[in-house]
Amino acid sequence: MNLQLLFIAVLSAVIRGSSAQQDGSICIKANAQSCGECIQVSEKCGWCTDENFLTVGSPKSARCDDLEVLKERKCLQVENPRGKIIINKDTPVTARNDGPVKLKPEQITQIQPQNLTLKLRSGEPQTFSLKFKRAEDYPIDLYYLMDLSFSMRDDLENVKKLGTDLMREMKKITSDFKIGFGSFVEKTVMPYISTTPARLLNPCQGSENCTSPFSYKNVLKLTENGEEFNRLVSQQQISGNLDSPEGGFDAIMQVAVCQDQIGWRNVTRLLVFSTDAGFHFAGDGKLGGIVLPNDGKCHLENNMYTMSHYYDYPSIAHLVQKLSEHNIQTIFAVTEEFQSVYKELKNLIPKSAVGTLSADSNNVMKLIIDAYNSLSSEVVLENPKRPAGASISYKSICKDNVVNTGENGNKCVNISIGDEVRFDITVESQKCPSNGNPEVFTIKPQGFREEVTVILDYICDCDCATKGEPNSQRCSAGSGSYQCGSCKCNEGRIGQTCECSKDDVRTEDLDANCRKDNGTDICSNNGDCVCGTCECRKRDNPAEAYSGQFCECDNFNCDRSNNKLCGGHGRCECRKCICDANYTGSACDCSMDTSTCVASNGQICNGRGECECGGCKCTDSKFQGPTCEACPTCPGVCTEHKDCVECLTFQTGVKKDVCKDECKNFRLFRVQDQGQLPQPNDQTFPQVICKERDENDCSFYFSFAVRNNTNEVYVVEKPECPSSPDIIPIVAGVVAGIVMIGLALLLIWKLLMIIHDRREFAKFEKEKMNAIWDTGENPIYKSAVTTVVNPKYEGK
């Protein structure tokens, strides 16, 4: 038992060592030449700084290995810098304000922390938490952008009183609310509008009095005066254009980029876009000869967009960029006809909503309130500029502890005022930037002004590198700097101690010249790499030796047969047997002599096979044996062996007296029924199923096969014999049959007589009906007087 426990312990140690070596292979394979290179391979890699850690001939890269492996290799000082999180600014989120002093927008904090630094090591993720809390009484700016084409003439009447009504409703949400108004029609060039002088003055037909067409006009800057909104809107007039799509994208772009003219504050910004038509986008300007892309800049003069004839419509992507850049949340108030179009547009524009506008816009206020509640109840984090050297993932812990990961990890919904949610953000560096400088990116909630600044400070080198000894004498008389327990070579020098020149080897990586097929083993672990050349180790046995460019060959690790190298019939060269004449095989154990394959008829393998390694390989599966002469499934095999099977099983038959002498080459197995007999397709050697009769006319079943020159027979131990007939049931059946036949004949005779009598009676009845006589005379009576008349008598 003690020996077993010892064996198990040793085996476990070997497995652990093998597993550790396998885990550390990623660190070794990286062939790191310095501590900085090592720690960038993986967060589980460490660099041993012990001066005497390496053995003679070991590569410098062997200092870089798995942390557990370095511990097992007895390294005392391991350089293993770890990342960390430093919070630079951590202002708490604003609590409920019940005091008399109203907070300014810049005094309100909804996200925490605001600035932090991440010390990042390659492969080691760092996770920090962000808190978000919707502040109460947060200021809102709302700009109403309306389509003033002719089809919106009835809508304008309902919008004229929107200012005071919307101001009253929004006061229930926030005490600091501003509203503005702008309108748009179309580019003032053909084919969007008619450029005839009369149509430029009044683009509408009939008696309608319309204002001249324009692209975009800022009617009212954001203001707290709802009455002023009503007054200015009531002065607006409908205009007209030729085509159905409108130039709304031009107007949205100007509203987004003209911050001062619109009066946007650094608060919640809402843009209500009201229309009953589609939109032109980038490329459509070519119809009017406009080919210059939209420049995304403000071009308002006297509150009018003056460059509509010069710049093309903006693209959707351009609008998305500008709306996100200026934290503007868009509400599309459109008619039912264009719901599908603007819902697709909503999917492309973050933090936007779509509402159904009634035909005359009488529901516009309810639409705005509902859309605002929908937008403000959703918090979505975004990082507009993702750092090139790192990946970012989100996990949200939302209201009622609902957890979201993956694509929805940056989102929380159904957030009410005062609710606090948390986001766990994981940042992982894949590699150090080429310049090694820190990177900065921001994380912000969509539609909000606040953001978190994250500074990524990459760990690209070890602390011990700053304590190095430049031009150290330990590095080939000053050919490098001694740092972190090894030499970092000067330009033009390479090697463990900078002992080699670059001109002497093919590459800066000396060890690469000693690795076969770009593997991980230096000189196949059978030698030392000296300036890019393998020097093979010597063996204790002078007859054994390593050879080859990478010491990959030897003359003692070939296949063996009968405990002999190459079977004693060859020599070992580079781990492969070179066989003597008349021998082949991986271990030279296959003789090419055919004398053992000659059958009794003088043919090789009886003409039914090939001689391989001194034995026959039968080409026809039904033949077997050392010379392919046995055929257990050939016709007549059952009859041939029937007598032996009968005498061995039942001690009957013609051979019952000589059974032991003539049937001694049989191996007999008894089974209960036919289902237990081996089937032909269940065996790897030919098998046949037989049915024969014994001297008692009984049938018995057996299977026959030849295996290892022995007749292998499985036989059903009970034969099937015909049973004798039962006399009584037979006699009883015959008598019963005769009686039944007699009764049937009597019944048939009786039936025929009845049919005959009925026919005679019917015939009588018929004749009776056909008879004619005088009813006053008896037809049976005959008179006794006979009267004779003379025919010649005439009565005279």
PDB file of C-alpha atoms in Angstrom, residues 596-703:
ATOM      1  CA  THR A 596       6.674 -19.884 -44.013  1.00  0.00           C
ATOM      2  CA  CYS A 597       3.807 -18.886 -46.336  1.00  0.00           C
ATOM      3  CA  VAL A 598       3.993 -21.932 -48.688  1.00  0.00           C
ATOM      4  CA  ALA A 599       0.769 -24.019 -48.612  1.00  0.00           C
ATOM      5  CA  SER A 600       0.500 -27.797 -49.012  1.00  0.00           C
ATOM      6  CA  ASN A 601      -0.060 -27.350 -52.740  1.00  0.00           C
ATOM      7  CA  GLY A 602       3.257 -25.518 -53.092  1.00  0.00           C
ATOM      8  CA  GLN A 603       1.650 -22.109 -53.697  1.00  0.00           C
ATOM      9  CA  ILE A 604       2.314 -18.940 -51.701  1.00  0.00           C
ATOM     10  CA  CYS A 605      -0.657 -18.575 -49.349  1.00  0.00           C
ATOM     11  CA  ASN A 606      -2.568 -21.217 -51.365  1.00  0.00           C
ATOM     12  CA  GLY A 607      -2.889 -18.633 -54.156  1.00  0.00           C
ATOM     13  CA  ARG A 608      -5.458 -16.750 -52.066  1.00  0.00           C
ATOM     14  CA  GLY A 609      -3.324 -14.198 -50.229  1.00  0.00           C
ATOM     15  CA  GLU A 610      -0.071 -12.273 -49.856  1.00  0.00           C
ATOM     16  CA  CYS A 611       2.907 -13.102 -47.682  1.00  0.00           C
ATOM     17  CA  GLU A 612       3.652 -10.251 -45.264  1.00  0.00           C
ATOM     18  CA  CYS A 613       6.240 -10.419 -42.462  1.00  0.00           C
ATOM     19  CA  GLY A 614       6.442 -14.228 -42.750  1.00  0.00           C
ATOM     20  CA  GLY A 615       2.695 -14.743 -42.515  1.00  0.00           C
ATOM     21  CA  CYS A 616      -0.196 -14.937 -44.981  1.00  0.00           C
ATOM     22  CA  LYS A 617      -2.684 -12.120 -45.331  1.00  0.00           C
ATOM     23  CA  CYS A 618      -5.678 -13.693 -47.100  1.00  0.00           C
ATOM     24  CA  THR A 619      -7.273 -11.559 -49.801  1.00  0.00           C
ATOM     25  CA  ASP A 620     -10.605 -13.437 -49.552  1.00  0.00           C
ATOM     26  CA  SER A 621     -12.077 -13.171 -46.063  1.00  0.00           C
ATOM     27  CA  LYS A 622     -13.685 -16.626 -46.187  1.00  0.00           C
ATOM     28  CA  PHE A 623     -10.226 -18.238 -46.299  1.00  0.00           C
ATOM     29  CA  GLN A 624      -8.020 -18.223 -43.229  1.00  0.00           C
ATOM     30  CA  GLY A 625      -5.248 -20.090 -41.499  1.00  0.00           C
ATOM     31  CA  PRO A 626      -1.468 -19.659 -41.723  1.00  0.00           C
ATOM     32  CA  THR A 627      -1.519 -20.503 -45.460  1.00  0.00           C
ATOM     33  CA  CYS A 628      -5.128 -19.455 -46.377  1.00  0.00           C
ATOM     34  CA  GLU A 629      -6.253 -23.077 -46.764  1.00  0.00           C
ATOM     35  CA  ALA A 630      -9.057 -23.223 -44.203  1.00  0.00           C
ATOM     36  CA  CYS A 631     -12.522 -22.233 -45.460  1.00  0.00           C
ATOM     37  CA  PRO A 632     -15.113 -22.504 -42.679  1.00  0.00           C
ATOM     38  CA  THR A 633     -17.915 -20.994 -44.798  1.00  0.00           C
ATOM     39  CA  CYS A 634     -17.453 -22.925 -48.035  1.00  0.00           C
ATOM     40  CA  PRO A 635     -20.370 -25.143 -49.301  1.00  0.00           C
ATOM     41  CA  GLY A 636     -20.424 -28.624 -47.654  1.00  0.00           C
ATOM     42  CA  VAL A 637     -18.681 -27.545 -44.445  1.00  0.00           C
ATOM     43  CA  CYS A 638     -21.825 -28.216 -42.408  1.00  0.00           C
ATOM     44  CA  THR A 639     -22.227 -31.774 -43.768  1.00  0.00           C
ATOM     45  CA  GLU A 640     -18.495 -32.386 -43.413  1.00  0.00           C
ATOM     46  CA  HIS A 641     -18.463 -31.669 -39.685  1.00  0.00           C
ATOM     47  CA  LYS A 642     -22.011 -32.781 -38.835  1.00  0.00           C
ATOM     48  CA  ASP A 643     -21.008 -36.224 -37.506  1.00  0.00           C
ATOM     49  CA  CYS A 644     -18.365 -34.859 -35.136  1.00  0.00           C
ATOM     50  CA  VAL A 645     -20.738 -32.199 -33.786  1.00  0.00           C
ATOM     51  CA  GLU A 646     -23.463 -34.877 -33.286  1.00  0.00           C
ATOM     52  CA  CYS A 647     -21.259 -37.314 -31.453  1.00  0.00           C
ATOM     53  CA  LEU A 648     -19.619 -34.658 -29.287  1.00  0.00           C
ATOM     54  CA  THR A 649     -22.958 -33.076 -28.329  1.00  0.00           C
ATOM     55  CA  PHE A 650     -25.445 -35.953 -28.217  1.00  0.00           C
ATOM     56  CA  GLN A 651     -23.131 -39.026 -28.205  1.00  0.00           C
ATOM     57  CA  THR A 652     -25.017 -40.407 -31.196  1.00  0.00           C
ATOM     58  CA  GLY A 653     -24.360 -40.828 -34.903  1.00  0.00           C
ATOM     59  CA  VAL A 654     -21.962 -42.838 -37.014  1.00  0.00           C
ATOM     60  CA  LYS A 655     -18.869 -41.532 -35.176  1.00  0.00           C
ATOM     61  CA  LYS A 656     -20.059 -42.073 -31.608  1.00  0.00           C
ATOM     62  CA  ASP A 657     -17.527 -44.878 -31.099  1.00  0.00           C
ATOM     63  CA  VAL A 658     -14.508 -43.044 -32.614  1.00  0.00           C
ATOM     64  CA  CYS A 659     -15.476 -39.526 -31.537  1.00  0.00           C
ATOM     65  CA  LYS A 660     -12.482 -38.919 -29.274  1.00  0.00           C
ATOM     66  CA  ASP A 661      -9.970 -39.893 -31.943  1.00  0.00           C
ATOM     67  CA  GLU A 662     -11.440 -38.263 -35.061  1.00  0.00           C
ATOM     68  CA  CYS A 663     -13.003 -35.162 -33.453  1.00  0.00           C
ATOM     69  CA  LYS A 664     -10.285 -34.041 -31.052  1.00  0.00           C
ATOM     70  CA  ASN A 665      -9.584 -30.766 -32.967  1.00  0.00           C
ATOM     71  CA  PHE A 666     -12.998 -29.372 -31.998  1.00  0.00           C
ATOM     72  CA  ARG A 667     -13.717 -26.818 -29.321  1.00  0.00           C
ATOM     73  CA  LEU A 668     -17.398 -27.144 -28.333  1.00  0.00           C
ATOM     74  CA  PHE A 669     -19.653 -24.540 -26.667  1.00  0.00           C
ATOM     75  CA  ARG A 670     -23.250 -25.293 -25.714  1.00  0.00           C
ATOM     76  CA  VAL A 671     -26.005 -22.641 -25.912  1.00  0.00           C
ATOM     77  CA  GLN A 672     -29.678 -22.683 -24.951  1.00  0.00           C
ATOM     78  CA  ASP A 673     -31.320 -21.537 -28.205  1.00  0.00           C
ATOM     79  CA  GLN A 674     -30.580 -20.363 -31.733  1.00  0.00           C
ATOM     80  CA  GLY A 675     -30.548 -16.683 -30.719  1.00  0.00           C
ATOM     81  CA  GLN A 676     -27.355 -17.254 -28.721  1.00  0.00           C
ATOM     82  CA  LEU A 677     -25.414 -18.612 -31.697  1.00  0.00           C
ATOM     83  CA  PRO A 678     -22.675 -16.223 -32.965  1.00  0.00           C
ATOM     84  CA  GLN A 679     -23.814 -14.502 -36.132  1.00  0.00           C
ATOM     85  CA  PRO A 680     -21.575 -14.215 -39.224  1.00  0.00           C
ATOM     86  CA  ASN A 681     -21.546 -10.402 -39.120  1.00  0.00           C
ATOM     87  CA  ASP A 682     -20.655 -10.310 -35.412  1.00  0.00           C
ATOM     88  CA  GLN A 683     -17.200 -11.877 -35.829  1.00  0.00           C
ATOM     89  CA  THR A 684     -13.835 -10.739 -37.107  1.00  0.00           C
ATOM     90  CA  PHE A 685     -13.293 -14.249 -38.603  1.00  0.00           C
ATOM     91  CA  PRO A 686     -15.549 -16.259 -40.978  1.00  0.00           C
ATOM     92  CA  GLN A 687     -18.553 -17.949 -39.363  1.00  0.00           C
ATOM     93  CA  VAL A 688     -21.305 -20.212 -40.755  1.00  0.00           C
ATOM     94  CA  ILE A 689     -24.652 -21.305 -39.278  1.00  0.00           C
ATOM     95  CA  CYS A 690     -25.630 -24.979 -39.902  1.00  0.00           C
ATOM     96  CA  LYS A 691     -28.841 -27.057 -39.599  1.00  0.00           C
ATOM     97  CA  GLU A 692     -28.523 -30.867 -39.801  1.00  0.00           C
ATOM     98  CA  ARG A 693     -30.592 -34.001 -38.944  1.00  0.00           C
ATOM     99  CA  ASP A 694     -29.484 -36.804 -36.627  1.00  0.00           C
ATOM    100  CA  GLU A 695     -30.260 -40.526 -36.810  1.00  0.00           C
ATOM    101  CA  ASN A 696     -33.601 -39.934 -35.022  1.00  0.00           C
ATOM    102  CA  ASP A 697     -34.656 -37.501 -37.736  1.00  0.00           C
ATOM    103  CA  CYS A 698     -34.277 -34.599 -35.282  1.00  0.00           C
ATOM    104  CA  SER A 699     -32.825 -31.226 -36.363  1.00  0.00           C
ATOM    105  CA  PHE A 700     -29.943 -29.602 -34.497  1.00  0.00           C
ATOM    106  CA  TYR A 701     -28.298 -26.193 -35.026  1.00  0.00           C
ATOM    107  CA  PHE A 702     -24.685 -25.181 -34.680  1.00  0.00           C
ATOM    108  CA  SER A 703     -22.192 -22.526 -35.829  1.00  0.00           C
TER     109      SER A 703
END
